[in-house]
mmCIF file of C-alpha atoms in Angstrom:
data_model
loop_
_atom_site.group_PDB
_atom_site.id
_atom_site.type_symbol
_atom_site.label_atom_id
_atom_site.label_comp_id
_atom_site.label_asym_id
_atom_site.label_seq_id
_atom_site.Cartn_x
_atom_site.Cartn_y
_atom_site.Cartn_z
ATOM 1 C CA MET A 1 -31.527 1.638 16.448
ATOM 2 C CA GLN A 2 -32.194 5.181 18.092
ATOM 3 C CA ALA A 3 -29.176 5.517 20.113
ATOM 4 C CA LEU A 4 -27.322 5.007 16.773
ATOM 5 C CA ALA A 5 -29.140 7.354 15.410
ATOM 6 C CA THR A 6 -28.354 9.587 18.100
ATOM 7 C CA ALA A 7 -24.676 8.804 18.158
ATOM 8 C CA VAL A 8 -23.834 8.886 14.139
ATOM 9 C CA LEU A 9 -26.469 10.846 12.130
ATOM 10 C CA PRO A 10 -25.389 14.030 14.440
ATOM 11 C CA VAL A 11 -21.685 13.416 12.529
ATOM 12 C CA PHE A 12 -23.198 13.232 8.834
ATOM 13 C CA LEU A 13 -25.270 16.424 9.648
ATOM 14 C CA LEU A 14 -22.320 18.285 10.390
ATOM 15 C CA ILE A 15 -20.776 17.322 7.210
ATOM 16 C CA LEU A 16 -23.803 18.163 5.307
ATOM 17 C CA LEU A 17 -24.236 21.667 7.417
ATOM 18 C CA GLY A 18 -20.970 22.436 5.905
ATOM 19 C CA TYR A 19 -21.300 21.147 2.839
ATOM 20 C CA VAL A 20 -24.595 23.874 2.459
ATOM 21 C CA ILE A 21 -23.014 26.575 4.155
ATOM 22 C CA ARG A 22 -20.150 26.366 1.389
ATOM 23 C CA ARG A 23 -22.549 26.337 -1.305
ATOM 24 C CA ARG A 24 -24.899 28.730 -0.170
ATOM 25 C CA GLY A 25 -22.169 31.063 0.509
ATOM 26 C CA TRP A 26 -23.080 32.116 4.096
ATOM 27 C CA ILE A 27 -19.556 32.475 5.120
ATOM 28 C CA ALA A 28 -16.757 33.622 2.827
ATOM 29 C CA GLY A 29 -15.016 30.758 0.473
ATOM 30 C CA SER A 30 -11.770 31.795 1.403
ATOM 31 C CA PHE A 31 -12.550 31.138 5.293
ATOM 32 C CA TRP A 32 -12.277 27.218 4.585
ATOM 33 C CA GLU A 33 -8.661 26.690 3.697
ATOM 34 C CA PRO A 34 -7.603 28.366 6.807
ATOM 35 C CA ALA A 35 -10.024 26.696 9.092
ATOM 36 C CA GLU A 36 -9.082 22.984 8.050
ATOM 37 C CA ARG A 37 -5.847 24.298 8.154
ATOM 38 C CA LEU A 38 -6.253 25.610 11.772
ATOM 39 C CA THR A 39 -7.584 22.334 12.878
ATOM 40 C CA TYR A 40 -4.841 20.398 10.987
ATOM 41 C CA LEU A 41 -2.296 22.279 12.662
ATOM 42 C CA PHE A 42 -3.542 23.078 16.160
ATOM 43 C CA LEU A 43 -7.374 21.538 17.150
ATOM 44 C CA LEU A 44 -6.999 18.170 16.093
ATOM 45 C CA PRO A 45 -2.978 17.567 17.690
ATOM 46 C CA ALA A 46 -4.734 18.932 20.894
ATOM 47 C CA LEU A 47 -7.530 16.381 20.998
ATOM 48 C CA LEU A 48 -4.787 13.570 20.020
ATOM 49 C CA ALA A 49 -2.262 14.505 22.582
ATOM 50 C CA THR A 50 -4.934 14.936 25.292
ATOM 51 C CA SER A 51 -6.372 11.822 25.026
ATOM 52 C CA LEU A 52 -3.247 10.057 24.201
ATOM 53 C CA ALA A 53 -1.412 11.395 27.462
ATOM 54 C CA GLY A 54 -4.252 10.460 29.662
ATOM 55 C CA ALA A 55 -5.481 7.152 28.532
ATOM 56 C CA ASP A 56 -5.057 3.979 30.617
ATOM 57 C CA PHE A 57 -3.805 1.399 28.110
ATOM 58 C CA SER A 58 -3.284 -1.436 30.651
ATOM 59 C CA ALA A 59 -6.469 -3.228 30.019
ATOM 60 C CA LEU A 60 -6.566 -2.401 26.100
ATOM 61 C CA PRO A 61 -5.054 -4.958 23.505
ATOM 62 C CA ALA A 62 -3.289 -1.958 21.849
ATOM 63 C CA ALA A 63 -0.118 -3.769 20.127
ATOM 64 C CA ARG A 64 -2.558 -6.044 18.974
ATOM 65 C CA MET A 65 -5.329 -3.870 17.841
ATOM 66 C CA ALA A 66 -2.861 -1.728 16.217
ATOM 67 C CA GLY A 67 -1.286 -4.515 14.519
ATOM 68 C CA ALA A 68 -4.887 -5.825 13.432
ATOM 69 C CA VAL A 69 -5.541 -2.380 11.347
ATOM 70 C CA VAL A 70 -1.995 -1.705 10.110
ATOM 71 C CA LEU A 71 -1.811 -5.389 8.922
ATOM 72 C CA ALA A 72 -5.325 -5.004 6.740
ATOM 73 C CA ILE A 73 -4.159 -1.813 5.591
ATOM 74 C CA ALA A 74 -0.597 -3.572 4.383
ATOM 75 C CA VAL A 75 -2.613 -6.074 2.718
ATOM 76 C CA MET A 76 -4.831 -3.562 0.984
ATOM 77 C CA SER A 77 -1.938 -1.503 -0.516
ATOM 78 C CA ALA A 78 0.228 -5.013 -1.542
ATOM 79 C CA LEU A 79 -3.408 -6.322 -3.458
ATOM 80 C CA LEU A 80 -3.423 -2.853 -4.889
ATOM 81 C CA VAL A 81 0.226 -2.669 -5.942
ATOM 82 C CA GLY A 82 0.677 -6.038 -7.220
ATOM 83 C CA PHE A 83 -2.556 -5.675 -9.449
ATOM 84 C CA ARG A 84 -0.480 -2.448 -10.930
ATOM 85 C CA LEU A 85 2.497 -4.134 -11.828
ATOM 86 C CA VAL A 86 0.764 -7.586 -13.054
ATOM 87 C CA THR A 87 -1.618 -5.318 -15.406
ATOM 88 C CA GLY A 88 0.576 -2.384 -15.820
ATOM 89 C CA ARG A 89 -2.937 -0.583 -16.045
ATOM 90 C CA ASN A 90 -2.717 3.482 -15.398
ATOM 91 C CA GLY A 91 -0.297 4.268 -12.779
ATOM 92 C CA PRO A 92 -1.714 7.492 -11.238
ATOM 93 C CA ALA A 93 -5.392 6.016 -11.505
ATOM 94 C CA VAL A 94 -3.960 3.054 -9.147
ATOM 95 C CA THR A 95 -2.391 5.498 -7.016
ATOM 96 C CA ALA A 96 -5.403 7.178 -6.380
ATOM 97 C CA VAL A 97 -7.643 4.113 -5.707
ATOM 98 C CA LEU A 98 -4.799 3.185 -3.217
ATOM 99 C CA GLN A 99 -4.494 6.536 -1.333
ATOM 100 C CA THR A 100 -8.257 6.074 -0.957
ATOM 101 C CA SER A 101 -8.703 2.498 -0.261
ATOM 102 C CA ILE A 102 -6.421 3.349 3.144
ATOM 103 C CA ARG A 103 -6.067 6.372 3.929
ATOM 104 C CA PRO A 104 -8.967 7.145 6.887
ATOM 105 C CA ASN A 105 -10.717 10.437 7.178
ATOM 106 C CA THR A 106 -9.337 10.674 10.725
ATOM 107 C CA TYR A 107 -12.450 14.108 11.711
ATOM 108 C CA ILE A 108 -14.995 11.009 10.885
ATOM 109 C CA GLY A 109 -12.841 8.724 12.475
ATOM 110 C CA LEU A 110 -12.363 10.122 15.980
ATOM 111 C CA SER A 111 -16.035 11.612 16.229
ATOM 112 C CA ILE A 112 -18.068 8.289 15.535
ATOM 113 C CA PRO A 113 -16.126 6.107 17.983
ATOM 114 C CA PHE A 114 -16.435 9.509 20.734
ATOM 115 C CA ALA A 115 -20.354 9.461 19.842
ATOM 116 C CA LEU A 116 -20.599 5.823 20.697
ATOM 117 C CA TYR A 117 -18.587 4.896 23.182
ATOM 118 C CA GLY A 118 -17.545 8.145 24.309
ATOM 119 C CA GLU A 119 -13.544 8.759 26.124
ATOM 120 C CA ALA A 120 -13.397 5.119 26.059
ATOM 121 C CA GLY A 121 -13.553 5.122 22.064
ATOM 122 C CA LEU A 122 -12.051 8.312 21.558
ATOM 123 C CA THR A 123 -9.087 7.002 23.123
ATOM 124 C CA ILE A 124 -8.789 3.933 21.088
ATOM 125 C CA ALA A 125 -9.564 6.075 17.947
ATOM 126 C CA ALA A 126 -6.662 7.982 18.625
ATOM 127 C CA LEU A 127 -4.155 5.242 19.252
ATOM 128 C CA ALA A 128 -5.609 3.877 15.810
ATOM 129 C CA VAL A 129 -4.238 7.176 14.059
ATOM 130 C CA ALA A 130 -1.151 6.717 16.029
ATOM 131 C CA ALA A 131 -0.610 3.530 14.282
ATOM 132 C CA VAL A 132 -2.020 4.314 10.995
ATOM 133 C CA VAL A 133 -1.184 7.891 9.718
ATOM 134 C CA PRO A 134 2.688 7.450 9.514
ATOM 135 C CA THR A 135 1.805 3.500 7.930
ATOM 136 C CA VAL A 136 -0.130 5.129 5.040
ATOM 137 C CA ASN A 137 1.905 8.252 4.364
ATOM 138 C CA VAL A 138 4.716 6.116 3.662
ATOM 139 C CA ILE A 139 3.114 3.712 1.833
ATOM 140 C CA CYS A 140 1.151 6.480 -0.121
ATOM 141 C CA ILE A 141 4.006 8.822 -1.083
ATOM 142 C CA ALA A 142 6.227 5.681 -1.897
ATOM 143 C CA ALA A 143 3.887 4.501 -4.151
ATOM 144 C CA LEU A 144 3.603 8.054 -5.698
ATOM 145 C CA LEU A 145 6.988 8.577 -6.419
ATOM 146 C CA ARG A 146 7.091 5.289 -8.627
ATOM 147 C CA PHE A 147 3.416 5.026 -10.434
ATOM 148 C CA GLY A 148 2.764 8.816 -9.999
ATOM 149 C CA GLU A 149 2.922 11.096 -13.329
ATOM 150 C CA PRO A 150 5.675 13.691 -13.916
ATOM 151 C CA SER A 151 4.345 16.957 -11.806
ATOM 152 C CA PRO A 152 6.061 20.334 -11.324
ATOM 153 C CA LEU A 153 5.891 19.676 -7.782
ATOM 154 C CA LEU A 154 7.418 16.016 -8.491
ATOM 155 C CA GLY A 155 10.811 16.783 -7.777
ATOM 156 C CA LYS A 156 10.667 18.910 -4.436
ATOM 157 C CA SER A 157 8.545 16.029 -3.122
ATOM 158 C CA ALA A 158 10.872 13.183 -4.238
ATOM 159 C CA ALA A 159 13.448 14.932 -2.233
ATOM 160 C CA ALA A 160 11.598 14.978 0.537
ATOM 161 C CA ALA A 161 9.888 11.838 0.507
ATOM 162 C CA SER A 162 13.845 9.762 0.630
ATOM 163 C CA GLY A 163 16.063 9.056 3.601
ATOM 164 C CA PRO A 164 16.800 11.873 6.399
ATOM 165 C CA GLY A 165 13.949 14.518 3.925
ATOM 166 C CA PHE A 166 11.308 12.050 4.217
ATOM 167 C CA THR A 167 12.089 11.125 8.141
ATOM 168 C CA LYS A 168 11.636 14.921 8.304
ATOM 169 C CA ALA A 169 8.365 15.280 6.420
ATOM 170 C CA LEU A 170 6.934 12.816 8.573
ATOM 171 C CA LEU A 171 8.120 14.143 12.081
ATOM 172 C CA SER A 172 7.239 17.531 11.362
ATOM 173 C CA ASN A 173 3.502 15.806 10.450
ATOM 174 C CA PRO A 174 1.564 17.697 13.472
ATOM 175 C CA LEU A 175 -0.769 14.563 13.937
ATOM 176 C CA ILE A 176 2.397 12.004 13.936
ATOM 177 C CA LEU A 177 3.831 14.917 16.140
ATOM 178 C CA ALA A 178 0.983 15.066 18.560
ATOM 179 C CA CYS A 179 0.563 11.080 19.054
ATOM 180 C CA LEU A 180 4.291 10.701 19.869
ATOM 181 C CA VAL A 181 4.107 13.390 22.374
ATOM 182 C CA GLY A 182 0.745 12.451 23.520
ATOM 183 C CA LEU A 183 2.280 8.661 23.793
ATOM 184 C CA ALA A 184 5.846 9.566 25.500
ATOM 185 C CA LEU A 185 3.815 12.011 28.321
ATOM 186 C CA ASN A 186 1.745 8.720 28.912
ATOM 187 C CA LEU A 187 4.076 6.224 29.136
ATOM 188 C CA SER A 188 6.668 8.108 30.942
ATOM 189 C CA GLY A 189 3.941 8.808 33.519
ATOM 190 C CA ILE A 190 4.656 12.397 33.011
ATOM 191 C CA GLY A 191 1.260 12.990 31.867
ATOM 192 C CA LEU A 192 -0.018 16.892 31.134
ATOM 193 C CA PRO A 193 0.809 19.761 33.466
ATOM 194 C CA PRO A 194 -2.633 21.019 34.836
ATOM 195 C CA VAL A 195 -2.435 24.096 32.654
ATOM 196 C CA ALA A 196 -1.114 22.846 29.511
ATOM 197 C CA ARG A 197 -3.704 19.601 30.141
ATOM 198 C CA GLU A 198 -6.818 22.635 30.500
ATOM 199 C CA THR A 199 -5.676 24.739 27.530
ATOM 200 C CA LEU A 200 -5.462 21.553 25.136
ATOM 201 C CA THR A 201 -8.221 20.310 26.132
ATOM 202 C CA ILE A 202 -10.310 24.182 25.350
ATOM 203 C CA LEU A 203 -8.449 23.369 22.036
ATOM 204 C CA ALA A 204 -9.640 20.104 21.659
ATOM 205 C CA ARG A 205 -13.329 20.635 21.950
ATOM 206 C CA ALA A 206 -13.638 22.619 19.093
ATOM 207 C CA ALA A 207 -11.666 19.968 16.938
ATOM 208 C CA LEU A 208 -14.510 17.713 15.918
ATOM 209 C CA PRO A 209 -17.082 20.119 14.907
ATOM 210 C CA MET A 210 -15.172 22.068 12.569
ATOM 211 C CA ALA A 211 -13.454 19.511 11.286
ATOM 212 C CA LEU A 212 -16.557 17.526 9.888
ATOM 213 C CA LEU A 213 -17.921 21.418 8.799
ATOM 214 C CA ALA A 214 -14.619 21.683 6.917
ATOM 215 C CA VAL A 215 -15.285 17.987 5.019
ATOM 216 C CA GLY A 216 -19.024 18.747 3.940
ATOM 217 C CA ALA A 217 -17.257 21.880 2.754
ATOM 218 C CA GLY A 218 -14.971 19.881 0.720
ATOM 219 C CA LEU A 219 -17.913 17.803 -1.025
ATOM 220 C CA ASP A 220 -18.018 18.175 -4.832
ATOM 221 C CA PHE A 221 -21.323 16.868 -6.179
ATOM 222 C CA GLY A 222 -20.348 18.112 -9.536
ATOM 223 C CA ALA A 223 -17.597 15.755 -9.728
ATOM 224 C CA ALA A 224 -19.065 12.870 -8.475
ATOM 225 C CA ARG A 225 -21.005 12.889 -11.783
ATOM 226 C CA THR A 226 -18.143 11.523 -13.644
ATOM 227 C CA SER A 227 -17.558 8.351 -11.495
ATOM 228 C CA GLY A 228 -16.210 5.246 -13.505
ATOM 229 C CA GLY A 229 -15.001 1.983 -12.830
ATOM 230 C CA TRP A 230 -11.780 3.477 -10.609
ATOM 231 C CA VAL A 231 -14.211 5.095 -8.146
ATOM 232 C CA ALA A 232 -16.578 2.016 -7.729
ATOM 233 C CA ALA A 233 -13.195 -0.022 -6.969
ATOM 234 C CA ALA A 234 -12.085 2.355 -4.426
ATOM 235 C CA VAL A 235 -15.716 2.692 -2.682
ATOM 236 C CA VAL A 236 -15.955 -1.122 -2.597
ATOM 237 C CA LEU A 237 -12.225 -1.818 -1.444
ATOM 238 C CA LYS A 238 -12.455 1.251 1.303
ATOM 239 C CA LEU A 239 -15.815 0.733 2.922
ATOM 240 C CA ALA A 240 -16.134 -3.016 2.307
ATOM 241 C CA VAL A 241 -13.025 -5.000 1.727
ATOM 242 C CA LEU A 242 -10.653 -3.189 4.407
ATOM 243 C CA PRO A 243 -13.420 -3.447 7.143
ATOM 244 C CA LEU A 244 -13.495 -7.059 6.516
ATOM 245 C CA LEU A 245 -9.601 -7.542 6.492
ATOM 246 C CA THR A 246 -9.317 -5.465 9.507
ATOM 247 C CA ALA A 247 -12.177 -7.981 11.381
ATOM 248 C CA ALA A 248 -10.141 -11.293 10.082
ATOM 249 C CA PHE A 249 -7.159 -10.094 11.489
ATOM 250 C CA CYS A 250 -8.552 -8.350 14.836
ATOM 251 C CA ILE A 251 -10.332 -12.569 15.387
ATOM 252 C CA LEU A 252 -6.840 -13.896 14.069
ATOM 253 C CA LEU A 253 -5.060 -11.820 16.668
ATOM 254 C CA GLY A 254 -7.184 -11.990 19.891
ATOM 255 C CA VAL A 255 -8.842 -8.250 19.472
ATOM 256 C CA HIS A 256 -12.426 -8.453 20.717
ATOM 257 C CA GLY A 257 -15.018 -6.328 22.207
ATOM 258 C CA LEU A 258 -14.683 -2.173 22.396
ATOM 259 C CA PRO A 259 -11.496 -2.250 20.368
ATOM 260 C CA PHE A 260 -12.563 -4.951 17.938
ATOM 261 C CA ALA A 261 -15.739 -2.683 17.206
ATOM 262 C CA VAL A 262 -13.583 0.767 17.061
ATOM 263 C CA ALA A 263 -10.674 -0.914 14.813
ATOM 264 C CA VAL A 264 -13.540 -2.122 12.308
ATOM 265 C CA ILE A 265 -15.084 1.243 12.213
ATOM 266 C CA PHE A 266 -11.571 3.201 11.475
ATOM 267 C CA ASN A 267 -11.093 1.151 8.786
ATOM 268 C CA ALA A 268 -14.274 1.535 7.678
ATOM 269 C CA LEU A 269 -13.962 5.449 7.297
ATOM 270 C CA PRO A 270 -14.431 7.091 3.719
ATOM 271 C CA ALA A 271 -10.933 8.470 2.732
ATOM 272 C CA ALA A 272 -9.354 11.851 3.641
ATOM 273 C CA THR A 273 -9.183 15.263 1.820
ATOM 274 C CA SER A 274 -5.270 15.131 2.449
ATOM 275 C CA SER A 275 -5.136 12.810 -0.260
ATOM 276 C CA TYR A 276 -6.132 15.072 -3.142
ATOM 277 C CA ILE A 277 -3.891 17.534 -1.811
ATOM 278 C CA LEU A 278 -0.760 14.395 -2.106
ATOM 279 C CA ALA A 279 -2.388 13.109 -5.273
ATOM 280 C CA ARG A 280 -2.346 17.160 -6.912
ATOM 281 C CA GLN A 281 1.499 17.798 -5.669
ATOM 282 C CA MET A 282 2.919 14.181 -6.836
ATOM 283 C CA GLY A 283 1.042 13.302 -10.100
ATOM 284 C CA GLY A 284 -1.292 11.021 -8.732
ATOM 285 C CA ALA A 285 -4.836 12.043 -10.757
ATOM 286 C CA PRO A 286 -5.923 14.562 -8.381
ATOM 287 C CA GLY A 287 -9.622 14.690 -10.279
ATOM 288 C CA LEU A 288 -9.786 11.095 -9.720
ATOM 289 C CA VAL A 289 -8.905 11.622 -6.312
ATOM 290 C CA ALA A 290 -11.808 14.105 -6.001
ATOM 291 C CA ASN A 291 -14.417 12.117 -7.276
ATOM 292 C CA ILE A 292 -13.953 9.551 -4.833
ATOM 293 C CA LEU A 293 -13.964 11.349 -1.740
ATOM 294 C CA THR A 294 -17.021 12.942 -2.823
ATOM 295 C CA VAL A 295 -18.900 9.530 -3.618
ATOM 296 C CA GLN A 296 -16.728 7.452 -0.684
ATOM 297 C CA THR A 297 -18.436 9.849 1.662
ATOM 298 C CA LEU A 298 -21.838 10.026 0.521
ATOM 299 C CA VAL A 299 -21.890 5.993 0.566
ATOM 300 C CA ALA A 300 -20.491 5.708 4.075
ATOM 301 C CA ALA A 301 -23.627 7.770 5.498
ATOM 302 C CA LEU A 302 -25.335 4.274 4.590
ATOM 303 C CA THR A 303 -22.641 1.832 5.135
ATOM 304 C CA LEU A 304 -21.156 3.233 8.883
ATOM 305 C CA PRO A 305 -24.478 3.041 10.769
ATOM 306 C CA LEU A 306 -24.757 -0.328 8.812
ATOM 307 C CA LEU A 307 -21.411 -1.178 9.845
ATOM 308 C CA VAL A 308 -22.399 -0.076 13.710
ATOM 309 C CA LEU A 309 -25.227 -1.814 13.970
ATOM 310 C CA PHE A 310 -24.135 -5.089 13.318
ATOM 311 C CA ILE A 311 -21.035 -5.207 15.466
ATOM 312 C CA VAL A 312 -22.156 -3.196 18.584
#
């Protein structure tokens, strides 16, 4: 229990610190948007590229683990889309629940496995990122195009989300690009040149603390007070149902040990703040998404330690 607290508690304490810094105004509010952009464009890609480029996948059931994570997301997505088609319920609200039920907070998802299992956990988590980020982007954009409300940016988004434009948008995502580069360097046997490796390693060290502070800065407890049934559904689906589905697929595919633990933890994370950005751009109930993000992060501070205690 002490080891668990030592590993997981600092992650949420950094999130809390980010919230306090933002609300107290100790740093100008204008700092956080460029800080998150720096993390998204450079720091986190450096972490992913170095982790994947130097990883030893020979002892890992990489394909089966990634398959279990993606299959759980696919089943969850199918259930929610089916719910919308059968009931005809509020389309934008359904897309809000869909996004926040399948899109993981990558920052927390890399921090906790690293804190618990060191470099081995970080490697497996980076592999999960490589499988999940393209998958959830395809699903979420397609759902928003089908069920989202009209918005000033929807025409532009729709054009970018179809055919070559859609492919270009995915391949220009810095997280996807970093995963592809890291995997290519690994599988080719080239690896990172020494100078590039050391440079990226220095950048990567700043990724997780900066990312967690930014997560905390983005919390909005005021918005969380307007929670409703949609919020409760998204919390239960993301923090309970999706990890259970992931565990079931891991067992079905013969994934166990450390890959099993990281896969289940990864799909038990609160949703990413990018859900809000996409909802705002494509008519997907951004206010509801903001509520869900805050409540999920608060509840995950309780559920993730319990989950880790159960599976470790």
